[in-house]
Tab-separated table of C-alpha atoms in Angstrom:
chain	number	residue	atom	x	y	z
A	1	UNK	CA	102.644	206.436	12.323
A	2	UNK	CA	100.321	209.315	12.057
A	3	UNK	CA	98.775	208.404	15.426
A	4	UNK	CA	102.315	208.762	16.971
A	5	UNK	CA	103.006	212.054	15.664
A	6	UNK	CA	99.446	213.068	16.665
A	7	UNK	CA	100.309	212.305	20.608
A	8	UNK	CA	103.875	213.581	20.494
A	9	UNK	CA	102.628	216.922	19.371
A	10	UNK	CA	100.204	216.656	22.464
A	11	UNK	CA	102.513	216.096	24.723
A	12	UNK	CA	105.203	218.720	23.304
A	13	UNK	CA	102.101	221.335	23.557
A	14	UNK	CA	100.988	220.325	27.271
A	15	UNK	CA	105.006	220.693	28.464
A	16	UNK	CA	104.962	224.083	26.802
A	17	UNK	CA	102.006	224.850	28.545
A	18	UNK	CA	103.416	223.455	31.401
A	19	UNK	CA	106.429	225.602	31.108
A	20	UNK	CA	104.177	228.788	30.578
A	21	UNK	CA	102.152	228.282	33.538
A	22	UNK	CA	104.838	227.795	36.231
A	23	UNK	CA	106.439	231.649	35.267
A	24	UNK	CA	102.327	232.398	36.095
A	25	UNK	CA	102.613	230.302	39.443
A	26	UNK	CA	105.670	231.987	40.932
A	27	UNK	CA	104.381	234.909	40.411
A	28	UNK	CA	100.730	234.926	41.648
A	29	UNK	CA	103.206	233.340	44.773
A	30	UNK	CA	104.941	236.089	45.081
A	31	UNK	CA	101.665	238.468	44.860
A	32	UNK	CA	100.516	237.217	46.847
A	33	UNK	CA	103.380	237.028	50.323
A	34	UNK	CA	103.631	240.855	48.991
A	35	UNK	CA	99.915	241.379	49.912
A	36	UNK	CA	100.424	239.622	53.448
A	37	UNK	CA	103.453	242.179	53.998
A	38	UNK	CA	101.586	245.384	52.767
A	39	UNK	CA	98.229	244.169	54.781
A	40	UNK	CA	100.600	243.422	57.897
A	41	UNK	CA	102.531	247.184	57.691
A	42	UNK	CA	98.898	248.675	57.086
A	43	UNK	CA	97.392	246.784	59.950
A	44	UNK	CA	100.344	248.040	62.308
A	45	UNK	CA	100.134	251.701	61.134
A	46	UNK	CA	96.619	251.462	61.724
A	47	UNK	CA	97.191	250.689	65.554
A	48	UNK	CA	99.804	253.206	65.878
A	49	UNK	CA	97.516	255.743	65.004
A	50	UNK	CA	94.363	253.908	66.921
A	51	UNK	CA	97.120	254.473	70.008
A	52	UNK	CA	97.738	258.192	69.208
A	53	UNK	CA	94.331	258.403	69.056
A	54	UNK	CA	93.374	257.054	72.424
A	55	UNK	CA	96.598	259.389	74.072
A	56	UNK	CA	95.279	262.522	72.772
A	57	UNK	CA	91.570	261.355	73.518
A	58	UNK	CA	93.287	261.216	77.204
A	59	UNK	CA	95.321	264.423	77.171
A	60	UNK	CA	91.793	266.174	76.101
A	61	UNK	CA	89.948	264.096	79.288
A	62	UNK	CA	92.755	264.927	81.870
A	63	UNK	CA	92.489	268.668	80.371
A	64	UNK	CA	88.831	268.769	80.427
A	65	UNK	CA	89.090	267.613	84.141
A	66	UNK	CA	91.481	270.152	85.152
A	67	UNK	CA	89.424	273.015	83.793
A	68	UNK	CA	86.439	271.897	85.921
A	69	UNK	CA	88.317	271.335	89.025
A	70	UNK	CA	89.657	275.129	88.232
A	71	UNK	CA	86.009	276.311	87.599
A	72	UNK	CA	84.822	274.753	90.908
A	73	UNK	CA	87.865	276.262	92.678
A	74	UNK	CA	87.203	279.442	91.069
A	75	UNK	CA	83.705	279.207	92.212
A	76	UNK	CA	84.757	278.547	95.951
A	77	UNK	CA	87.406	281.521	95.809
A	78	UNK	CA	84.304	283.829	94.242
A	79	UNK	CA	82.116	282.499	97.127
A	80	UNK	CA	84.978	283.116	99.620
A	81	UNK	CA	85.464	286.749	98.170
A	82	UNK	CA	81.976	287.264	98.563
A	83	UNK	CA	81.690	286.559	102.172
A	84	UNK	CA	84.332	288.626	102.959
A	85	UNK	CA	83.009	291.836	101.380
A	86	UNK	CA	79.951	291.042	102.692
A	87	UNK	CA	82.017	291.062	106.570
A	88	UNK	CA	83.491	294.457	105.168
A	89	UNK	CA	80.086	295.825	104.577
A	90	UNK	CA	78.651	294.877	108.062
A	91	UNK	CA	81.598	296.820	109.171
A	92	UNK	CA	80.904	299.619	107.151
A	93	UNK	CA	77.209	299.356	108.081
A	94	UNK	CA	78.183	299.243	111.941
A	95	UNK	CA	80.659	302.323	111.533
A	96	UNK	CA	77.924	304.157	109.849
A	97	UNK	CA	75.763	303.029	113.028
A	98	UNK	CA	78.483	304.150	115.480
A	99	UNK	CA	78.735	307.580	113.465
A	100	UNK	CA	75.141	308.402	113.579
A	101	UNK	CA	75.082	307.570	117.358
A	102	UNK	CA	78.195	310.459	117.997
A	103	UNK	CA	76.405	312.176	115.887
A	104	UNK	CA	73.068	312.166	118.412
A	105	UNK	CA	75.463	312.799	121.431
A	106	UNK	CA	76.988	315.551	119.731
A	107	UNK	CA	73.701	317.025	119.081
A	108	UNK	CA	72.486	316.424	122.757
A	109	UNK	CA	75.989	318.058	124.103
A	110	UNK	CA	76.218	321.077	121.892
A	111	UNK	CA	71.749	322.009	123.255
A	112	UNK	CA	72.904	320.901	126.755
A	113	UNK	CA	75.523	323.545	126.014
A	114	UNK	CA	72.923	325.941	124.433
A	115	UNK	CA	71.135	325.249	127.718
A	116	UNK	CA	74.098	326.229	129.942
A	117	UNK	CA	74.766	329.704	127.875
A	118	UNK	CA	71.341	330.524	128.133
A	119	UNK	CA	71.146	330.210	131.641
A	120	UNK	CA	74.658	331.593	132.342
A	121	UNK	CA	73.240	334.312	129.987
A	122	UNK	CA	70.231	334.798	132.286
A	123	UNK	CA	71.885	334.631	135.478
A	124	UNK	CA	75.088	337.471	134.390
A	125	UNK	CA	71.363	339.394	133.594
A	126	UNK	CA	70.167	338.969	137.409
A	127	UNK	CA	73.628	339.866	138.581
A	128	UNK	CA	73.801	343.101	136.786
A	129	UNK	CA	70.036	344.520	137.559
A	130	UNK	CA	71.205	343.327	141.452
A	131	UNK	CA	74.497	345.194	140.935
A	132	UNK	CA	71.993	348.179	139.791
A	133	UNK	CA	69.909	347.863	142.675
A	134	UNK	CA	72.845	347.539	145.333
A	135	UNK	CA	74.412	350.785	143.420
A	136	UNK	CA	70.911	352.750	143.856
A	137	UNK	CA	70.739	350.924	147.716
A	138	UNK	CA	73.883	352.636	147.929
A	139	UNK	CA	73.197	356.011	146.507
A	140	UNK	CA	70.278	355.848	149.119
A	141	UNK	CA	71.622	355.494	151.960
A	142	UNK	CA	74.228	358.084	151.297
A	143	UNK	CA	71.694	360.238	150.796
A	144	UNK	CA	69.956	359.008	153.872
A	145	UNK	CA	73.024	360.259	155.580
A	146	UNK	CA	73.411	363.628	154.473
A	147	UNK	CA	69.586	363.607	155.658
A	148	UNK	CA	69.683	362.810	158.741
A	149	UNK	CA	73.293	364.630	159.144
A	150	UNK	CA	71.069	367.643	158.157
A	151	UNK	CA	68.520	366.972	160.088
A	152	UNK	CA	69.985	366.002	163.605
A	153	UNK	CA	70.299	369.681	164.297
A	154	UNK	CA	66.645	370.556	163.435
A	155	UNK	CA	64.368	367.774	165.434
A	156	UNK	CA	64.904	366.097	168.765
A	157	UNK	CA	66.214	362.785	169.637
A	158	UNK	CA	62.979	360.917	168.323
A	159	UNK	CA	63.423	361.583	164.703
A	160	UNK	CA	66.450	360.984	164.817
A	161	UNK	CA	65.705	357.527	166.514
A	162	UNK	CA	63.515	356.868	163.683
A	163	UNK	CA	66.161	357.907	161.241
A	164	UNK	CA	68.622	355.651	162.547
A	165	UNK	CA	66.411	352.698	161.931
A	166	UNK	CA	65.454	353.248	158.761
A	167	UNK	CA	69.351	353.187	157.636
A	168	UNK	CA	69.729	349.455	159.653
A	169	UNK	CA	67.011	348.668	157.599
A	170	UNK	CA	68.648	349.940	154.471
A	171	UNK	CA	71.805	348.101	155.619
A	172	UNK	CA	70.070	345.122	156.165
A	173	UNK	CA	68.508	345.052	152.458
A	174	UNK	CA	72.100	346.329	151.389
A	175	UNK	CA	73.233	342.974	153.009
A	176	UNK	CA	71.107	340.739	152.002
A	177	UNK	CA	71.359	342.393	148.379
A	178	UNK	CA	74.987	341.616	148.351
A	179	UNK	CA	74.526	338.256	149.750
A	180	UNK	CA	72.336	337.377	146.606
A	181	UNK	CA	75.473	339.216	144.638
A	182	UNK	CA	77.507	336.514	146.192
A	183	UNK	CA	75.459	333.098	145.729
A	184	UNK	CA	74.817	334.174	142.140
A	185	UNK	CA	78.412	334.797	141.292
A	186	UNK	CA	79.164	331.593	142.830
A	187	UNK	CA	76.564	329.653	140.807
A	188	UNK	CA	78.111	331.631	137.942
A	189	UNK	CA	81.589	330.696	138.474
A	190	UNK	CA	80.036	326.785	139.307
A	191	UNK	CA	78.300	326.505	135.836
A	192	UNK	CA	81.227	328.176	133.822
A	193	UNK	CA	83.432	325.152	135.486
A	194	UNK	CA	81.048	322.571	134.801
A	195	UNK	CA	80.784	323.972	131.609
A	196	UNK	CA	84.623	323.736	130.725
A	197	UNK	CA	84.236	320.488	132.369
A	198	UNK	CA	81.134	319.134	130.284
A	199	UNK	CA	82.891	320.504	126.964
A	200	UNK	CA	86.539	318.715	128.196
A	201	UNK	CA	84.547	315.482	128.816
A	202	UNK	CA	82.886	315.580	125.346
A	203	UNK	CA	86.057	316.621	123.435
A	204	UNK	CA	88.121	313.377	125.651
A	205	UNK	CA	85.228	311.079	124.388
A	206	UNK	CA	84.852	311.832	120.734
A	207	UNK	CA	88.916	312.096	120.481
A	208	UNK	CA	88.634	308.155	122.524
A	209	UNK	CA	85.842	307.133	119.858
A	210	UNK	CA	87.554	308.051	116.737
A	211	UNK	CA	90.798	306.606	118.209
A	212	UNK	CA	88.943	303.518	118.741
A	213	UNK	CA	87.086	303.494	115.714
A	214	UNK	CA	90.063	304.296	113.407
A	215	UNK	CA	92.361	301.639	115.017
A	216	UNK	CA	89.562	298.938	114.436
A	217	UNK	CA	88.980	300.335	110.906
A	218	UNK	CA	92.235	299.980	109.479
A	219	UNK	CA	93.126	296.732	111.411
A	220	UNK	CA	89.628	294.774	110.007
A	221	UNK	CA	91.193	296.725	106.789
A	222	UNK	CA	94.019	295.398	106.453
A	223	UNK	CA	93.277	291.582	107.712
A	224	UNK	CA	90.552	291.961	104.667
A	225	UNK	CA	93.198	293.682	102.293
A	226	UNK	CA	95.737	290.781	103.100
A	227	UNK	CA	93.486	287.944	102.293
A	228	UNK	CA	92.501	289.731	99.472
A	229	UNK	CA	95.948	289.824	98.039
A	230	UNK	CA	96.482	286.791	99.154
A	231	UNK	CA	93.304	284.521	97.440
A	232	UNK	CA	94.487	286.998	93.883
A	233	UNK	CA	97.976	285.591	94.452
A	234	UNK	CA	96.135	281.894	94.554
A	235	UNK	CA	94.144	283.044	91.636
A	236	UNK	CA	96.797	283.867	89.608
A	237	UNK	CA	98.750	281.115	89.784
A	238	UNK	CA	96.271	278.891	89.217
A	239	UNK	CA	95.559	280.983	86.095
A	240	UNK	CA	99.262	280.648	84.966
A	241	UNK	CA	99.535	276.583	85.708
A	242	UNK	CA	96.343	276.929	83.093
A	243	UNK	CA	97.858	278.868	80.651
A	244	UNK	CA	100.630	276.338	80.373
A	245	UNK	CA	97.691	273.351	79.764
A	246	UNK	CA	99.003	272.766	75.705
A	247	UNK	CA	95.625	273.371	73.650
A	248	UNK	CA	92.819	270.963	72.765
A	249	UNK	CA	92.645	269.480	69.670
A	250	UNK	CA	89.797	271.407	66.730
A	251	UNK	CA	86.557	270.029	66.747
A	252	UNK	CA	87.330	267.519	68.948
A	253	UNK	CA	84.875	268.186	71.923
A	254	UNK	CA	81.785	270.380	70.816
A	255	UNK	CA	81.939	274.064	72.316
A	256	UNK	CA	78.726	274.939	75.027
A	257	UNK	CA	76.430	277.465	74.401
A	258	UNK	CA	77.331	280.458	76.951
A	259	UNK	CA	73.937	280.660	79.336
A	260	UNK	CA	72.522	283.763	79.084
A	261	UNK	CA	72.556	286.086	82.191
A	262	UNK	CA	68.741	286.220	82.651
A	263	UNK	CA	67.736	282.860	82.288
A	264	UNK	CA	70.500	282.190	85.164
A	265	UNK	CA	70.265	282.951	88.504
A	266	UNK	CA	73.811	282.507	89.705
A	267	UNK	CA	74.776	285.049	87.148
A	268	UNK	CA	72.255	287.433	88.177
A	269	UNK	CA	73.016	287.512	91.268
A	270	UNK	CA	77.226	288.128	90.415
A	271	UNK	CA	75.221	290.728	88.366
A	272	UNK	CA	73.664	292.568	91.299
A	273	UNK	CA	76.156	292.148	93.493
A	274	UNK	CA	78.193	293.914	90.772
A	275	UNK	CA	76.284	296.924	90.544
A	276	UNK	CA	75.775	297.066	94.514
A	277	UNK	CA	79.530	297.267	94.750
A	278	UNK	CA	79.430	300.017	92.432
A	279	UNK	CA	76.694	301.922	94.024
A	280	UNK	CA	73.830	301.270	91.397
A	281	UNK	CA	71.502	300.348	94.367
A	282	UNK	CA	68.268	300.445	91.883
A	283	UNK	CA	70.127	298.592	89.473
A	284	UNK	CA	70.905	296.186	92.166
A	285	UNK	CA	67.565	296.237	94.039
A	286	UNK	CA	66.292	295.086	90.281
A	287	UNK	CA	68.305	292.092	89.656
A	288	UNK	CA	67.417	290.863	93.064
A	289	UNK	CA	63.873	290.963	92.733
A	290	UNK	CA	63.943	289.526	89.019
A	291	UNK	CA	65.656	286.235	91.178
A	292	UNK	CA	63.174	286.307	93.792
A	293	UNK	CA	60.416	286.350	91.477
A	294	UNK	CA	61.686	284.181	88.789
A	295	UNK	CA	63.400	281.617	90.232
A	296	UNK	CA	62.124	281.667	94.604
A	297	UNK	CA	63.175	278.010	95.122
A	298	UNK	CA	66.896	278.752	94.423
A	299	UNK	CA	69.511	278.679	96.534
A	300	UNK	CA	70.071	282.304	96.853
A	301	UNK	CA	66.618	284.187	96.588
A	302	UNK	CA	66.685	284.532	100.157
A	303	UNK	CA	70.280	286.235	99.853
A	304	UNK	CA	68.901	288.143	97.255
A	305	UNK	CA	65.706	289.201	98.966
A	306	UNK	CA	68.210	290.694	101.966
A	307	UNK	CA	70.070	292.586	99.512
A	308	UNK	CA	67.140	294.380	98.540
A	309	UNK	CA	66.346	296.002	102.096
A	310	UNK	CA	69.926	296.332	102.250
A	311	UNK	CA	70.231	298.656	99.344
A	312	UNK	CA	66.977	300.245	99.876
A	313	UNK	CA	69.024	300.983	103.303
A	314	UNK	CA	72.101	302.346	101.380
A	315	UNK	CA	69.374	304.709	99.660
A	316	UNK	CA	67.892	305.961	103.091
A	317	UNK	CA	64.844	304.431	102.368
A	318	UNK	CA	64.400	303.292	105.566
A	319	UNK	CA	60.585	301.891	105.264
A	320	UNK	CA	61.090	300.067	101.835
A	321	UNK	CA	63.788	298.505	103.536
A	322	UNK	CA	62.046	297.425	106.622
A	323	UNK	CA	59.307	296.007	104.265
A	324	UNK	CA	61.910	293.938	102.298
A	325	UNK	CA	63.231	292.475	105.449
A	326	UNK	CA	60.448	291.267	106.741
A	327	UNK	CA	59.207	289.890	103.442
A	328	UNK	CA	62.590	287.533	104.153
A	329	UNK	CA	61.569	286.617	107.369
A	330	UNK	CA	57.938	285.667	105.967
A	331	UNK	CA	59.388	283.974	102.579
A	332	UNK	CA	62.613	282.210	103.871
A	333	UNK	CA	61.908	281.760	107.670
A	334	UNK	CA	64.690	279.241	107.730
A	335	UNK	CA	67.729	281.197	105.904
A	336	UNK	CA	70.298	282.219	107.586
A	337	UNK	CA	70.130	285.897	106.921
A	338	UNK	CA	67.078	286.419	109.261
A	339	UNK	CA	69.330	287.605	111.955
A	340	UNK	CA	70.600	290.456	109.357
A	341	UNK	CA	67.735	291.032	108.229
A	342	UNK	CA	66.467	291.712	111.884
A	343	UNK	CA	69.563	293.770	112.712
A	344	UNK	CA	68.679	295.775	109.206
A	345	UNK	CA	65.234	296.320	110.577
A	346	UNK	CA	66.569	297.658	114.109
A	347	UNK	CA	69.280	300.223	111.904
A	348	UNK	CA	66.386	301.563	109.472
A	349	UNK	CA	63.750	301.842	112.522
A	350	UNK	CA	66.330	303.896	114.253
A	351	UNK	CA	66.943	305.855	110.812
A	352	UNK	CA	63.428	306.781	111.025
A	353	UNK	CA	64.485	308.299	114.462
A	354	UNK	CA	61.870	305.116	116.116
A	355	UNK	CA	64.363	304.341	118.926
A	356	UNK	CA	61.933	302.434	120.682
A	357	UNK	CA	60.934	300.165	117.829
A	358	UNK	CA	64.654	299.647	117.397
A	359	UNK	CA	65.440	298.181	120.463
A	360	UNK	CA	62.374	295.833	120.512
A	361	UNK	CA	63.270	294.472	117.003
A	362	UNK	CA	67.365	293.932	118.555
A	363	UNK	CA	65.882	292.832	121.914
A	364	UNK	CA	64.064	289.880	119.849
A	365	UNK	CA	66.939	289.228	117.380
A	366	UNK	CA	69.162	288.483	120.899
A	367	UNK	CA	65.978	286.364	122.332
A	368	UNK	CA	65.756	284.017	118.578
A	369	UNK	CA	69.461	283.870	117.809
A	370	UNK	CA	71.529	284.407	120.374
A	371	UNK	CA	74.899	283.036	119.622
A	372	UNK	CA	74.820	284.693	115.692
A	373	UNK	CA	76.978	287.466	115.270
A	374	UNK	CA	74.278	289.494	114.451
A	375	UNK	CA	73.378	289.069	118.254
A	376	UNK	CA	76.307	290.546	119.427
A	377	UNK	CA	76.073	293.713	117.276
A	378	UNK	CA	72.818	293.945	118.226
A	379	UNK	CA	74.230	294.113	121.738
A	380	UNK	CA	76.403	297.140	120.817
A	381	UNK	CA	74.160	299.395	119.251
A	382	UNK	CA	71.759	298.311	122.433
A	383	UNK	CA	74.407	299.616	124.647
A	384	UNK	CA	75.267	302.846	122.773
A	385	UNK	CA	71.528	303.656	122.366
A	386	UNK	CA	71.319	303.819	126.399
């Protein structure tokens, strides 16, 4: 009997256990689908921000693409600009040429005309001592007159023959005297109209030259002026469809250091060019050498070795400049400013007042290149030096 009461306890106690753990069971159940649901939304919120991730990652590539296709086309438009002032400088350079030249003529004209008053000078000074001696040819024969009127009545036929020829003989040199009078007033009146003539001629030919020389001016001017406007127009925009580029993410892609302007040539060189535009030729001529001597394999020493006898040219220093230019014909035999640099060498040799030099060193710059354009201004100044 005790035995029985013994396992019906048991089993009451392992039903109430029973009935204690099942409560348990549900619930570790239900846990546990509520982990799966809160893993699943934590697992999708993680790839919706993995894809808003990649997007902006994207946005910042396309953006960082656009800004170097903007820096090369900015580089190209700088380039462009460059060539063109460079064009607007040969121009200046050739009108400067062109000026000097009138400038020669106009010196040779105005001692031709010193020449001409001189000797129109001289010969009004023949005329009058001839108009003096004519006057006192004059006055003696007159008195030759009277003389012989008074003496006709005092001596015979013989003196009086004798008489008589010596006044044909002062008529004869009275004759001749005012023949003289006439073929010097002629030559007079002959150089005072080729005079008026020679000073008419100069005046129609400096009026033609600045005429020709203004027009061409103003229209290389404006054509330079108008592309001007035009590539800023270009720039501008391109600046604007920047400006509306939405910003880059912080700290997302690490900033560059700026390179600094010495240890860079291409930024020397926009540095030079700089102060060349502004007239700081020293300045300039410094720059350039620092490139040629610190970095001579670049791309643009041999530019910048040009632009050192150019502004040495600027600064009249016509040798210094000749010296530079042929340094970049011995140091860059292949660049393409050789044929400047020879038409530089003609201008400052002619500065110097060497015309002959000059021509030799254009006559060879039309023998080695003669399809360049520097070839056909070499042609020009060849012609006007004639």
């Amino acid at each position: 009997m005790i035995k029985q009461v013994t396992q019906s306890e048991i089993s009451r106690e392992r039903l109430a256990q029973q009935r204690l753990l099942l409560p348990a069971l549900l619930a570790f159940f239900v846990l546990v689908s509520t982990a799966g649901s809160v893993v699943a939304a934590v697992d999708q919120d993680a790839r919706v921000q993995i894809s808003r991730q990649q997007t902006q990652i994207t946005q910042i590539q396309n953006q960082m693409q656009r800004l170097d296709d903007w820096r090369v086309s900015l580089q190209d438009e700088n380039e462009a600009l460059r060539q063109r002032y460079d064009g607007l400088h040969d121009v200046q350079r050739e009108l400067n040429a062109r000026f000097l030249s009138l400038r020669d003529q106009h010196s040779n004209m105005l001692s031709e005309w010193s020449a001409l008053r001189s000797g129109h000078g001289n010969v009004e000074a023949q005329l009058s001592n001839m108009l003096v001696q004519v006057q006192n040819l004059a006055q003696s024969s007159e008195r030759t007159e009277i003389r012989i009127a008074q003496v006709e009545g005092q001596v015979g036929g013989r003196g009086a023959l004798q008489l008589m020829n010596q006044v044909d003989g002062l008529n004869a040199e009275i004759n001749k005297l005012r023949g003289q009078v006439e073929v010097l007033a002629n030559s007079i009146e002959n150089a005072q109209k080729r005079q008026r003539d020679m000073y008419l001629d100069l005046d129609t030919r400096m009026r033609r030259l600045e005429q020709q020389d203004a027009a061409a001016m103003q229209k290389k001017s404006d054509e330079a002026i108008a592309a001007l406007e035009t590539r800023i127009k270009k720039l501008e925009e391109t600046a604007e469809k920047l400006a509306a580029i939405p910003a880059p993410v912080t700290n997302t892609v690490p900033e560059q250091p700026a390179a600094s302007v010495a240890g860079d040539p291409r930024r020397m060189y926009e540095a030079a060019m700089n102060a060349y535009r502004v007239a700081d030729y020293q300045g300039a001529i410094s720059l350039f050498e620092a490139i040629v001597r610190d970095h001579p394999q670049h791309t643009l020493a041999s530019n910048a070795q040009y632009w050192i006898g150019d502004a040495y040219y600027q600064l009249r220093d016509y040798r210094s400049s000749i010296e530079a230019q042929k340094r970049l014909i011995e140091l860059f035999p292949n660049s393409a400013k050789v044929p400047d640099a020879m038409l530089n060498i003609g201008s400052s040799e002619l500065g110097l007042g060497e015309a002959a030099s000059a021509r030799r060193s254009w006559e060879e710059l039309i023998a080695r290149y003669p399809d360049s354009e520097s070839a056909g201004k070499a042609r020009d100044r060849l012609a006007r030096l004639q």
